[in-house]
PDB file of C-alpha atoms in Angstrom:
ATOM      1  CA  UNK A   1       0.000   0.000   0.000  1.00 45.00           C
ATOM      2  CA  UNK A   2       2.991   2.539   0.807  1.00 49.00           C
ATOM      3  CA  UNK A   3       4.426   1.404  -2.289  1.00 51.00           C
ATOM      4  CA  UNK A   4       0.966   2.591  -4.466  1.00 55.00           C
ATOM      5  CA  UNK A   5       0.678   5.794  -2.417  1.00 53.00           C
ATOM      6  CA  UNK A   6       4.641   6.766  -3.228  1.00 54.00           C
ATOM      7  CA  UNK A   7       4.536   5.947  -6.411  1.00 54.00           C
ATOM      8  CA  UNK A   8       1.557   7.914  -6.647  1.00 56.00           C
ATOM      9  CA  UNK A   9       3.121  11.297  -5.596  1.00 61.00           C
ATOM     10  CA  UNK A  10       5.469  10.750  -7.871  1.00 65.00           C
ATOM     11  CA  UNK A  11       3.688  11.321 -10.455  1.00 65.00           C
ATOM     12  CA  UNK A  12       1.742  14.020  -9.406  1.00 65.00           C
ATOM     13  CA  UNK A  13       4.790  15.685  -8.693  1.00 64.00           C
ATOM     14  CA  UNK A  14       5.931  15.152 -12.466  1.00 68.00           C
ATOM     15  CA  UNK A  15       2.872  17.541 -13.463  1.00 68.00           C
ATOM     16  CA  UNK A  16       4.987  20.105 -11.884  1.00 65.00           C
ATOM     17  CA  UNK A  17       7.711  21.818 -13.579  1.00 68.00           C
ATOM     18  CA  UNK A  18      11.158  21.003 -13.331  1.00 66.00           C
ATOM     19  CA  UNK A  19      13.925  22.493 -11.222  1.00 67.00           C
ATOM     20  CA  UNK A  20      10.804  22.525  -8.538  1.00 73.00           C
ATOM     21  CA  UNK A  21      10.164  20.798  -5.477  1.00 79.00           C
ATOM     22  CA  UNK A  22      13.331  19.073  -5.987  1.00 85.00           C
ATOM     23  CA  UNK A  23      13.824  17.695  -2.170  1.00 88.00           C
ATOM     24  CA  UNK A  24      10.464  16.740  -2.153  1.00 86.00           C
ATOM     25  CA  UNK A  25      11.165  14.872  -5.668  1.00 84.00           C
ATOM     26  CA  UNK A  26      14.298  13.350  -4.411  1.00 89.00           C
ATOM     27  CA  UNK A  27      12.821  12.248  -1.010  1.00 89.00           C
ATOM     28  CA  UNK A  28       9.828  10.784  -2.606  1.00 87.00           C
ATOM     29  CA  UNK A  29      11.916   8.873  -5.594  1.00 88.00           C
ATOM     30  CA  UNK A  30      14.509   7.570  -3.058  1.00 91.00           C
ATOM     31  CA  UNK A  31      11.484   6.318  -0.749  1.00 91.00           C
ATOM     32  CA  UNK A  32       9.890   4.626  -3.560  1.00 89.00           C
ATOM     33  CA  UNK A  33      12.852   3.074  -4.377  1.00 91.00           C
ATOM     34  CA  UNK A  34      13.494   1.446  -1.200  1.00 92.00           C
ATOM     35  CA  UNK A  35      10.205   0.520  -0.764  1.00 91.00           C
ATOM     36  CA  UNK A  36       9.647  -1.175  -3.943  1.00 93.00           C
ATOM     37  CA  UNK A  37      13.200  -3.454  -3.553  1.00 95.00           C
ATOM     38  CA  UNK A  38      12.153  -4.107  -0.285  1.00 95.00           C
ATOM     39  CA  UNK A  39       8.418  -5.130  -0.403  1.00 95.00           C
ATOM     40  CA  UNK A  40      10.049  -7.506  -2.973  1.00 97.00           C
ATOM     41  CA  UNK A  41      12.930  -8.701  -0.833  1.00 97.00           C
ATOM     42  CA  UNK A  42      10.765  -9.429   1.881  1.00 97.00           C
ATOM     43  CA  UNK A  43       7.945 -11.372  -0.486  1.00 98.00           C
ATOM     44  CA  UNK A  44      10.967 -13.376  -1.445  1.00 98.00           C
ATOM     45  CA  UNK A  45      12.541 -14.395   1.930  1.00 98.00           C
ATOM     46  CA  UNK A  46       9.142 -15.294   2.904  1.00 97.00           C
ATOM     47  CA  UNK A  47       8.087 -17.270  -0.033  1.00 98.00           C
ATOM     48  CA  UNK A  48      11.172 -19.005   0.000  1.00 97.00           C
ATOM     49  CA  UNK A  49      12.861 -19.067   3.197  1.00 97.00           C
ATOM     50  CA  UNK A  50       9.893 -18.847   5.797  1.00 95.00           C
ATOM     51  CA  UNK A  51      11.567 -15.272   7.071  1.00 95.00           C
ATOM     52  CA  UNK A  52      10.678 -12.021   7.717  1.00 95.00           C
ATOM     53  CA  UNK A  53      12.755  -9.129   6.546  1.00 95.00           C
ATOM     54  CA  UNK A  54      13.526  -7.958  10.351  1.00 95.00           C
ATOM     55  CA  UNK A  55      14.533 -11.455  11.240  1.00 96.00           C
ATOM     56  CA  UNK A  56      16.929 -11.514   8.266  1.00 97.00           C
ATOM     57  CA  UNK A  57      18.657  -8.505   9.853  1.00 96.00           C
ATOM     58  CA  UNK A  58      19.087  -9.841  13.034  1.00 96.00           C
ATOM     59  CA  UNK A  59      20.809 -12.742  11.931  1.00 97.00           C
ATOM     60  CA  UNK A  60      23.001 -10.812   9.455  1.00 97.00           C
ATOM     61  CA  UNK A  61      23.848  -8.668  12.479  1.00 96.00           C
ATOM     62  CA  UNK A  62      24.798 -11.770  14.314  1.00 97.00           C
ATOM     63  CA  UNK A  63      26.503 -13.023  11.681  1.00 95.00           C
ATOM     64  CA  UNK A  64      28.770 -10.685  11.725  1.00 92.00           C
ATOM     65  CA  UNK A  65      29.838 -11.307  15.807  1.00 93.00           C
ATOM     66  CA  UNK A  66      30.748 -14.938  16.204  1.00 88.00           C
ATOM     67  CA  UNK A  67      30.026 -14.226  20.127  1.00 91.00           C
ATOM     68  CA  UNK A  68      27.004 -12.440  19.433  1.00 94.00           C
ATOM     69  CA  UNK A  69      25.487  -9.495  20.841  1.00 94.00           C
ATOM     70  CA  UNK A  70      23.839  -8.027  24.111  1.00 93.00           C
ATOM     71  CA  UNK A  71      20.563  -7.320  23.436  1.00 91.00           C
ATOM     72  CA  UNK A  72      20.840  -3.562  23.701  1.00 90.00           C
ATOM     73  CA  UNK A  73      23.786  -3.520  20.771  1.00 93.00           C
ATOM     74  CA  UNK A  74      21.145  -5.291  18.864  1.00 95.00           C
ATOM     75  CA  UNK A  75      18.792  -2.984  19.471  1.00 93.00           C
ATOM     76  CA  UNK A  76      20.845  -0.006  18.425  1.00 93.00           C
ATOM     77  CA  UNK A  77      22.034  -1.521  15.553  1.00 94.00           C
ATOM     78  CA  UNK A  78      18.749  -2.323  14.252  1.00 94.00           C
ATOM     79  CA  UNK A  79      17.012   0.706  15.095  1.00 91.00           C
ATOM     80  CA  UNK A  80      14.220  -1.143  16.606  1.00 91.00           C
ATOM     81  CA  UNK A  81      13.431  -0.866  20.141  1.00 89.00           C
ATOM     82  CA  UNK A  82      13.602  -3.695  23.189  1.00 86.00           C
ATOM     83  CA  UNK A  83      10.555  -4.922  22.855  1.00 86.00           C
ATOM     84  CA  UNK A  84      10.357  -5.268  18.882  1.00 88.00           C
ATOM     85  CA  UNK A  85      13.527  -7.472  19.303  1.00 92.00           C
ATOM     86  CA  UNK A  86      12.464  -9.429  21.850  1.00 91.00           C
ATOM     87  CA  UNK A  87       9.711 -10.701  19.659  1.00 92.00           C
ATOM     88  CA  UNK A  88      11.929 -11.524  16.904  1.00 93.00           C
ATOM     89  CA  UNK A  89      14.487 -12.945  19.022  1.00 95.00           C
ATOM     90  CA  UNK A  90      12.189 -15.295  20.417  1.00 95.00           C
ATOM     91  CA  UNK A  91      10.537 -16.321  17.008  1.00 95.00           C
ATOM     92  CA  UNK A  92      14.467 -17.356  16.101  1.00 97.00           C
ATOM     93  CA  UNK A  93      15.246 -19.079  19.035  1.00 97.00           C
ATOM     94  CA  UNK A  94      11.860 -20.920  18.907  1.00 96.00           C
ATOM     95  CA  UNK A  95      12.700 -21.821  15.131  1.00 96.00           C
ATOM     96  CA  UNK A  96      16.799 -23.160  16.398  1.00 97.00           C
ATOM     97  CA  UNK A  97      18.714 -19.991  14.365  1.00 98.00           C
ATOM     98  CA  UNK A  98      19.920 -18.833  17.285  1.00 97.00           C
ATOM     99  CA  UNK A  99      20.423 -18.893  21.376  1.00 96.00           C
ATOM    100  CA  UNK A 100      20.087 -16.825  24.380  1.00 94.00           C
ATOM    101  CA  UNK A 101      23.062 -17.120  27.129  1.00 91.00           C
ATOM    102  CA  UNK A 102      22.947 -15.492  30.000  1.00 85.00           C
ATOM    103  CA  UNK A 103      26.197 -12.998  31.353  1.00 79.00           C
ATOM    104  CA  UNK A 104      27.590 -14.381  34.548  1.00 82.00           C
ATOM    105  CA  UNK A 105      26.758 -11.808  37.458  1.00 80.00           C
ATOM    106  CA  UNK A 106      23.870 -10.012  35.304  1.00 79.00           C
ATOM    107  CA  UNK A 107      20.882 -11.317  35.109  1.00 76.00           C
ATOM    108  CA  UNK A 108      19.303  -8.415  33.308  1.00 81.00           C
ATOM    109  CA  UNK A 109      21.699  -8.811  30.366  1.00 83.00           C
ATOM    110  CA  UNK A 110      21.461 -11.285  27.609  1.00 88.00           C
ATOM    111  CA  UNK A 111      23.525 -12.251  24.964  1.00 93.00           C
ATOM    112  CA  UNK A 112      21.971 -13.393  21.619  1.00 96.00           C
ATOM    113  CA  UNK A 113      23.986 -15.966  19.219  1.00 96.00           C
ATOM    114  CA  UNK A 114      23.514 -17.828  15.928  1.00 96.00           C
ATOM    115  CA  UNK A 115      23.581 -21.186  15.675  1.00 97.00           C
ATOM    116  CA  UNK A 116      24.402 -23.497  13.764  1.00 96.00           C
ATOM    117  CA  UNK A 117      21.451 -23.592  11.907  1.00 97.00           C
ATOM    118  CA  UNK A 118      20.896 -20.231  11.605  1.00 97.00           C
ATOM    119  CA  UNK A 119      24.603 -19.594  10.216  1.00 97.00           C
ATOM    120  CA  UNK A 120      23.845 -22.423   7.433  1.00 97.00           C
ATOM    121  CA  UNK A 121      20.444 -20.483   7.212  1.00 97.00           C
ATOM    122  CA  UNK A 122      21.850 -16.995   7.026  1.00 97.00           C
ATOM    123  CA  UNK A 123      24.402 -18.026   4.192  1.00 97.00           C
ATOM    124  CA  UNK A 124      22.031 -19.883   2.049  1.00 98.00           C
ATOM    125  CA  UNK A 125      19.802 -16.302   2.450  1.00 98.00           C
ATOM    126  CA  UNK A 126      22.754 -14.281   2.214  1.00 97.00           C
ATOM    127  CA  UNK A 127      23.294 -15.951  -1.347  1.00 98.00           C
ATOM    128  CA  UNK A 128      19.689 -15.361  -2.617  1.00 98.00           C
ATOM    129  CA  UNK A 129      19.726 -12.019  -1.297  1.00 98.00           C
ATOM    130  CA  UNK A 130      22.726 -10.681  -3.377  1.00 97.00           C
ATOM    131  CA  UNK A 131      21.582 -12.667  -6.389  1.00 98.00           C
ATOM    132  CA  UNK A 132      17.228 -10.840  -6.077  1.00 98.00           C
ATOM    133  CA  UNK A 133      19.312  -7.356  -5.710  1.00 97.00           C
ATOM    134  CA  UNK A 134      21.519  -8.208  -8.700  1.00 97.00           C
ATOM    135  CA  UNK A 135      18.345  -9.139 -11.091  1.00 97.00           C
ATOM    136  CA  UNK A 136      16.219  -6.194  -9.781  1.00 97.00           C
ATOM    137  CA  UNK A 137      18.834  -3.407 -10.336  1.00 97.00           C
ATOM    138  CA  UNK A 138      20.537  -5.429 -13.657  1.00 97.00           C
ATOM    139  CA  UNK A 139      19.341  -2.869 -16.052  1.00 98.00           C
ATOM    140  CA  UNK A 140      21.240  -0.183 -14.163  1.00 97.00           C
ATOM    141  CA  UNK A 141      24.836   0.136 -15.414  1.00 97.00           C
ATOM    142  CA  UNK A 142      28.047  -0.264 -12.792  1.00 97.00           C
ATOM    143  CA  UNK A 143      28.721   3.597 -13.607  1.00 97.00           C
ATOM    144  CA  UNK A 144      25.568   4.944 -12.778  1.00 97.00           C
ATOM    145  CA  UNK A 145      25.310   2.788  -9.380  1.00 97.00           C
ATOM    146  CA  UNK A 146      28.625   3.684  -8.531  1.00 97.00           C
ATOM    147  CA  UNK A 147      27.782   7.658  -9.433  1.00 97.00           C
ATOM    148  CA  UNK A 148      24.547   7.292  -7.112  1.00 96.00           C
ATOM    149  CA  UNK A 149      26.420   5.884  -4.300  1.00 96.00           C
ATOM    150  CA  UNK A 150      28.896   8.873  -4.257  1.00 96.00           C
ATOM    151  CA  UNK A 151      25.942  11.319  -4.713  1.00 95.00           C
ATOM    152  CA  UNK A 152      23.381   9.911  -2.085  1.00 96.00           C
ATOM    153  CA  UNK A 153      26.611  10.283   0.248  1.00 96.00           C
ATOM    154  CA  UNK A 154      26.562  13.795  -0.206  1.00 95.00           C
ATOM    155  CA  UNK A 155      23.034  13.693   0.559  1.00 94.00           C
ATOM    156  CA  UNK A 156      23.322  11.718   3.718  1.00 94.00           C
ATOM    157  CA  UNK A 157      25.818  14.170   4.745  1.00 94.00           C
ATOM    158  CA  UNK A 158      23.983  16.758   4.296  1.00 94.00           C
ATOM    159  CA  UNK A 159      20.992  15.329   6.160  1.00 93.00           C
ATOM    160  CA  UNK A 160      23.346  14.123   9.108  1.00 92.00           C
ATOM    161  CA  UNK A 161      24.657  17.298   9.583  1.00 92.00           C
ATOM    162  CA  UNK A 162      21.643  19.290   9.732  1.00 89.00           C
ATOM    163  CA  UNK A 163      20.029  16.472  11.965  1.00 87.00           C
ATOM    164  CA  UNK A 164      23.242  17.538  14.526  1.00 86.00           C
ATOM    165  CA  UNK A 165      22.738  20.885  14.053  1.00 84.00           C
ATOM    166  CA  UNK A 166      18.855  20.946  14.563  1.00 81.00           C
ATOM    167  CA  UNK A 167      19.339  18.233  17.381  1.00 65.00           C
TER     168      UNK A 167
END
């Protein structure tokens, strides 16, 4: 529905003439963007792997940290708050992708690892991941990706620092 509705203000914005609106046009193209790759990345881990698209990112967090994470670092790293992870945590750990240890001398702190079943998981996702991203962007030439991810740093530069400066 988000997708529709983006997609939709796009092209009301193209009635109007260009050189105008152009943050609005950029926000609203970039949003459509990621919402169109990643209504379709998560149709595709769930259709094939039984996964959501937040669960995905937790293990490919935890992939990354063989002794896996507090909870809290998760957190952070995901954006998401306590109690969204905790729901996904538990959904892994119910499915056997990954564990919850205790840390000696504090109870209120857990640390969350992947298995070994998650890790063979995580990999065979991993795979199909970079292989759905390279069919859905294959009519967009090395040059112009690379020339996108230089600009759109520029942008998130510019966004960061006036985030500091209003924050």
């Amino acid at each position: 529905m988000a997708q529709s509705a983006n997609a939709d203000l796009e092209a009301l914005l193209a009635k109007v003439p260009a050189g105008n609106k152009l943050e609005l046009r950029l926000w609203l193209r970039m949003l459509s963007c990621v919402n169109f790759i990643s209504a379709e990345i998560r149709r595709k881990l769930r259709a094939e792997f039984g996964v959501t698209l937040p669960q995905f990112d937790v293990l490919a967090q935890l992939q990354r940290e063989q002794d896996g994470l507090r909870l809290g670092e998760l957190s952070r790293r995901l954006m998401v708050t306590n109690g969204n992870l905790t729901g996904l945590v538990d959904k892994l750990v119910e499915a056997g992708f990954v564990v919850r240890e205790g840390v000696p001398g504090d109870r209120r702190v857990q640390i969350v690892r992947m298995t070994k079943a998650g890790a063979t998981l995580f990999s065979h996702m991993a795979r199909a991941h970079e292989t759905w991203l390279s069919n859905m962007l294959a009519d967009v030439k090395d040059e112009t990706m690379s020339a996108l991810i230089r600009e759109l740093e520029l942008v998130k530069r510019s966004v960061t620092r006036r985030a500091a400066n209003d924050g």
